[in-house]
XYZ file of C-alpha atoms in Angstrom:
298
model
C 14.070 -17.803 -35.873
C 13.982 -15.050 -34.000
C 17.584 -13.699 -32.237
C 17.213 -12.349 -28.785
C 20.252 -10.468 -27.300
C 20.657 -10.904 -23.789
C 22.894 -8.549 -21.896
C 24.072 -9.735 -18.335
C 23.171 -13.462 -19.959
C 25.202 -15.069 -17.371
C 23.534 -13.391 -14.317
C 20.948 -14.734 -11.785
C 18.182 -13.545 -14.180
C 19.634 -14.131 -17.380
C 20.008 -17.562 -16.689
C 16.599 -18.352 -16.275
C 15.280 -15.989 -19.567
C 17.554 -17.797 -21.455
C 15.783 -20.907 -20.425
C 12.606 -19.574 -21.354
C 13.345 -17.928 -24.207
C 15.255 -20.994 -25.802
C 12.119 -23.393 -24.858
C 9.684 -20.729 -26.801
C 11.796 -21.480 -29.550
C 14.228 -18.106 -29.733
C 17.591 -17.910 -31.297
C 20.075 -16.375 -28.378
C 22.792 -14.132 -28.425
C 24.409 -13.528 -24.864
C 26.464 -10.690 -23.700
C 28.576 -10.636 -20.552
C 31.256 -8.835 -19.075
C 33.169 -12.066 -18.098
C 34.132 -15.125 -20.104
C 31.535 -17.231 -21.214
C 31.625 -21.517 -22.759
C 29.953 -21.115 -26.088
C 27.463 -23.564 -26.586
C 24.988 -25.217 -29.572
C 21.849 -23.020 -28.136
C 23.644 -19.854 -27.951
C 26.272 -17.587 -29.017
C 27.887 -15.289 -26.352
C 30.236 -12.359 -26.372
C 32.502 -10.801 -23.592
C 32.020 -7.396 -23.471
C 32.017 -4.523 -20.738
C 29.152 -2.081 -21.616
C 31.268 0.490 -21.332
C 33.897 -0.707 -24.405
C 31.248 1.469 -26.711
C 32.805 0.353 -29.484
C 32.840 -3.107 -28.904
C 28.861 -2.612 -28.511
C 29.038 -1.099 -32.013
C 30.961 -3.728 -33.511
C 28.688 -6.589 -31.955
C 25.358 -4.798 -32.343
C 26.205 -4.248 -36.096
C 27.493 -8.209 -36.233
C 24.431 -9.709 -35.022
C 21.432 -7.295 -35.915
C 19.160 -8.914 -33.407
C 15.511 -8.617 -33.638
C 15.187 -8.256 -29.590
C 17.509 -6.488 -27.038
C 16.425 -7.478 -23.674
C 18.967 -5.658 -21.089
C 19.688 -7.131 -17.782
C 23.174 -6.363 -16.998
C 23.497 -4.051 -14.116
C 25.202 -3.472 -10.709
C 21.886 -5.011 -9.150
C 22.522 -5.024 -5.584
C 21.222 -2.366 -3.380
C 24.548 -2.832 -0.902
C 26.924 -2.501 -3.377
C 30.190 -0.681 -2.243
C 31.200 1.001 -5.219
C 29.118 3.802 -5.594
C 30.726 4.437 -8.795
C 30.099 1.583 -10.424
C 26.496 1.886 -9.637
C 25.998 4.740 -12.074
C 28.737 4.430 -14.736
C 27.418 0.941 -15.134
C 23.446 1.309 -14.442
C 23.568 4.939 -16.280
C 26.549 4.981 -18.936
C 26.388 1.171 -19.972
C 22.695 1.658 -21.097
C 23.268 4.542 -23.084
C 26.531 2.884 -24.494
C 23.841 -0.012 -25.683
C 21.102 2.376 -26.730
C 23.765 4.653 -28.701
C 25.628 1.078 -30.513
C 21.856 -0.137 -31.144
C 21.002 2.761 -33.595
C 24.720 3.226 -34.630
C 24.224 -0.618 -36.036
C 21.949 0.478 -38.466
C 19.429 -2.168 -37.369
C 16.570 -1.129 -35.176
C 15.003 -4.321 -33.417
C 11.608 -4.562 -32.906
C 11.721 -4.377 -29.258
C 14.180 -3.639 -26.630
C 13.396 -4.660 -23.141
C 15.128 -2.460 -19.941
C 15.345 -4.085 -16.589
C 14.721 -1.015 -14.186
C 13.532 -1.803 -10.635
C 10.552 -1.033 -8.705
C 13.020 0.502 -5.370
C 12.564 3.172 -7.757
C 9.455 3.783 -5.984
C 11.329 4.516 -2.135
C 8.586 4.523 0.315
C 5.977 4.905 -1.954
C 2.278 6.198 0.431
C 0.205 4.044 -1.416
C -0.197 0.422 -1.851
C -0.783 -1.502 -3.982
C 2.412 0.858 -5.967
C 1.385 1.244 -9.199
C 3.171 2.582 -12.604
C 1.909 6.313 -11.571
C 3.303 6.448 -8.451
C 5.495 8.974 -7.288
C 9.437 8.029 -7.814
C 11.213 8.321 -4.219
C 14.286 6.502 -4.415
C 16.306 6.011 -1.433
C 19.494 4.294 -2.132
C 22.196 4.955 -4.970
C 21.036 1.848 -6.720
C 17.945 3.423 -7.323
C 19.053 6.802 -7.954
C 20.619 5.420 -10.939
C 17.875 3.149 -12.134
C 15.553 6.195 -12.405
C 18.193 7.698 -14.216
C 18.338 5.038 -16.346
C 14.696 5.817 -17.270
C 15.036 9.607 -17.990
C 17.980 9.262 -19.883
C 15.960 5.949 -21.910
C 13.434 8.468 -23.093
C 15.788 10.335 -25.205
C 15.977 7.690 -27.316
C 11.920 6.688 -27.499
C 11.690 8.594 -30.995
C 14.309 6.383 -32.519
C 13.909 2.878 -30.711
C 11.138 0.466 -29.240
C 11.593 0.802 -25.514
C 9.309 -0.502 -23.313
C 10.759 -0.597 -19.045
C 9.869 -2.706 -16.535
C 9.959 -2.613 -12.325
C 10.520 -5.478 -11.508
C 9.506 -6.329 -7.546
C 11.838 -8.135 -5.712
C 11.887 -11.514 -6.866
C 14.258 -14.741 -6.324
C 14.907 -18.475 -7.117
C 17.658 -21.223 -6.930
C 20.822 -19.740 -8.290
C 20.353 -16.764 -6.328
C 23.692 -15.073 -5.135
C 23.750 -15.206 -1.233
C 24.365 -11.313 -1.070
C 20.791 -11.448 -1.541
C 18.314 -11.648 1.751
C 16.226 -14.587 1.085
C 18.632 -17.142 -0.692
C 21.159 -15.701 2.368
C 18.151 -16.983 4.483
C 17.186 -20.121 2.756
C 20.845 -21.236 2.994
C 20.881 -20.982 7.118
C 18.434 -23.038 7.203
C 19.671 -25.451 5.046
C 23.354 -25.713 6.981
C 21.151 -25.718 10.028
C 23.232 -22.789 11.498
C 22.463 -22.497 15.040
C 22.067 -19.013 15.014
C 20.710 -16.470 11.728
C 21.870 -12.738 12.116
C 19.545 -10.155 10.129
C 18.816 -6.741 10.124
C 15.400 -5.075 9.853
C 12.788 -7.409 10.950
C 9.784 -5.625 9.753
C 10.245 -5.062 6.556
C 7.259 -5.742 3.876
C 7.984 -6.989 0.103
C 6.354 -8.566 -2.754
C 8.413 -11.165 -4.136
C 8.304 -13.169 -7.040
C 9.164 -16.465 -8.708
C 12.229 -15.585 -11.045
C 10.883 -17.641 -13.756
C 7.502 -16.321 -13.161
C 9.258 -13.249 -13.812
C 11.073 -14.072 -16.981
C 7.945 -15.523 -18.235
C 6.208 -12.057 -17.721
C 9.391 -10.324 -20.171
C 8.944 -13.065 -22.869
C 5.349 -12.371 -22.972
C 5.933 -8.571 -23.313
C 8.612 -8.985 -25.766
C 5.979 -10.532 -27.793
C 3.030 -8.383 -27.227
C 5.568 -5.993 -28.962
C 5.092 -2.805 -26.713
C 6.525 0.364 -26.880
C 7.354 3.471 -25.048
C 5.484 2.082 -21.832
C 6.865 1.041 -18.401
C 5.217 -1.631 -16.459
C 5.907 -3.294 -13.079
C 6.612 -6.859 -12.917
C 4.854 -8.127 -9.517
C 3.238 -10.573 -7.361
C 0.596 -8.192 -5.579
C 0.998 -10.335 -2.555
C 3.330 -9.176 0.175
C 4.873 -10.689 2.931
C 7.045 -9.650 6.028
C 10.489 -10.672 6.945
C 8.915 -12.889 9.295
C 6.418 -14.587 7.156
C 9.453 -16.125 5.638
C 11.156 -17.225 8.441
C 8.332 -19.008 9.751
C 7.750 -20.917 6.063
C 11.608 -21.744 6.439
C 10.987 -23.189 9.560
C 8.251 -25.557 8.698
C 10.053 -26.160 4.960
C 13.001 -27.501 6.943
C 11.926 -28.054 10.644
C 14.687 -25.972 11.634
C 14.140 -23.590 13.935
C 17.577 -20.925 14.372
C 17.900 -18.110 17.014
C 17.278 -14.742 14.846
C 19.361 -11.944 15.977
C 19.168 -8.430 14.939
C 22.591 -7.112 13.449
C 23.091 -3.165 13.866
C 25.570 -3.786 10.960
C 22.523 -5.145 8.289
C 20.246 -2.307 9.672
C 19.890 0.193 6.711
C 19.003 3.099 8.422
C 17.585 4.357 4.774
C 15.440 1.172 4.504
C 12.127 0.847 2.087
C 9.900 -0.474 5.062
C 7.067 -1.546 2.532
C 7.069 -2.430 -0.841
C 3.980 -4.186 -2.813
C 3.053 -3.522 -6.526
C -0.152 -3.619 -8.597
C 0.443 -5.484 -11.774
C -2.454 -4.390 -12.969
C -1.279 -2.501 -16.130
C 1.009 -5.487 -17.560
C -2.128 -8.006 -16.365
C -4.282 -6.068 -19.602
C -1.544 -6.564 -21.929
C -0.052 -10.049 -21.442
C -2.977 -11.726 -19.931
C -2.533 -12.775 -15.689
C 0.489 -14.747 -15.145
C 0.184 -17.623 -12.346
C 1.483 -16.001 -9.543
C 3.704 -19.138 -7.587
C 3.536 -19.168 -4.390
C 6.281 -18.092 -2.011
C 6.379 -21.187 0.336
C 6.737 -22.763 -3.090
C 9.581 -20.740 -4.311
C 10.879 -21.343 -0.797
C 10.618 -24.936 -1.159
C 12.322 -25.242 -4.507
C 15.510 -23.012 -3.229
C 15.551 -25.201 -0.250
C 15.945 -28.400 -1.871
C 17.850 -27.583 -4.930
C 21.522 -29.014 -5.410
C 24.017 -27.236 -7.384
């Protein structure tokens, strides 16, 4: 079989590529930076990606044939600055450095970067050749996670990819639309946001995973591709699909306090370039995605 390692295993993301990896038949081997329950489908270790020589040690333990790395500070309003980079920038060099210090070179290693790389990109659809413009901290240090990736494209199998926003059940409420879905579902009488006209192109989470299994396996190199839906829809589009989902129908209010006043206004990709390679992916619909949030139980 072949063993998959899966940094940030226990995150939003990782969740759900574990689930697809394990049904395509892949051996797993998780990583996370808390405690984790072992389990018959998977073995997982506890390790901060900045212990470098833990990284060694495990790298050089379990030789695995894939490295597909999630774990990151991944939230665009996260407070610690510093933790942004050191994690986002340090902890993927820490795992690129233990990978060839291991001795075993896999034959691919995935990078989760993120398309707010692009800032407020002046075309649309955004594709890969698109100017970078990044506009918050968490995408400073994503981009820098790409530069500083390339040093190492002469020794190891890279291939990055942007994902779009995406989202599913399971979804931390930090996060805009599960923090929306979950109004709606409490019926809260009143739903404070902050800007209104904003313009994304989300995706399914597992359509999403199912687009990194398939590049794993088309065993690229070197090459950075968005992840996308190509479809984009305002902040308002998905208020109104909430309120027919649910018939619920809350007062919005505008919060100065969520108003970034460095906000991407629009942000739609062109998965053009990763459509040639791993063939077109359904795309699920968002009232769909919407719908599944909505009525899942935890």
């Amino acid at each position: 079989m072949t063993t998959v390692l899966i940094t940030g295993i226990n995150g939003f993301t990782g969740c759900y590529l574990a689930e697809e990896l394990r049904s395509a038949g892949y051996s797993l081997v998780g990583l996370s930076s808390t405690e984790t329950i072992q389990n018959a489908s998977s073995v997982n270790y506890v390790c901060n990606l900045l212990d470098h020589e833990k990284l060694i040690d495990i790298l050089t333990e379990v030789k695995p044939d894939v490295v597909v790395h999630l774990a990151a500070v991944a939230f665009v309003a996260h407070g610690d600055v510093e933790a942004i980079y050191h994690t986002n920038v340090v902890g993927t060099r820490n795992l690129l450095d233990a990978i060839i210090k291991s001795q075993h070179i896999p034959r691919s290693v995935l990078l989760a970067s993120s398309a707010n790389i692009y800032g407020n990109a002046l075309i649309e659809p955004i594709d890969e050749k698109a100017s970078a413009a990044p506009a918050n901290d968490y995408a400073v240090s994503k981009l820098s996670m790409e530069y500083m990736a390339r040093l190492w494209l002469d020794r190891l199998p890279i291939t990055v990819v942007r994902p779009f926003n995406y989202t599913g059940a399971g979804q931390s409420l930090n996060f805009l639309i599960p923090k929306i879905v979950d109004h709606f579902k409490r019926r809260a009488p009143i739903l404070e946001l902050g800007n209104l006209d904003v313009v994304r192109d989300f995706s399914d989470v597992r359509s999403v995973t199912q687009c990194y299994r398939l590049l794993i396996e088309s065993r690229t190199q070197g090459e950075v591709f968005n992840v996308c839906s190509g479809q984009g829809h305002s902040l308002l589009d998905v208020l109104q699909m909430m309120r027919e989902i649910s018939g619920h129908h809350p007062e919005i209010k505008v919060n100065p306090a969520f108003v970034r006043a460095n906000e991407v206004h629009r942000l739609v990709g062109s998965s053009a370039k990763l459509d040639a390679v791993i063939g077109k992916v359904p795309v699920i619909p968002l009232k769909n995605t919407l719908q599944w949030m909505f009525s899942h139980r935890l």
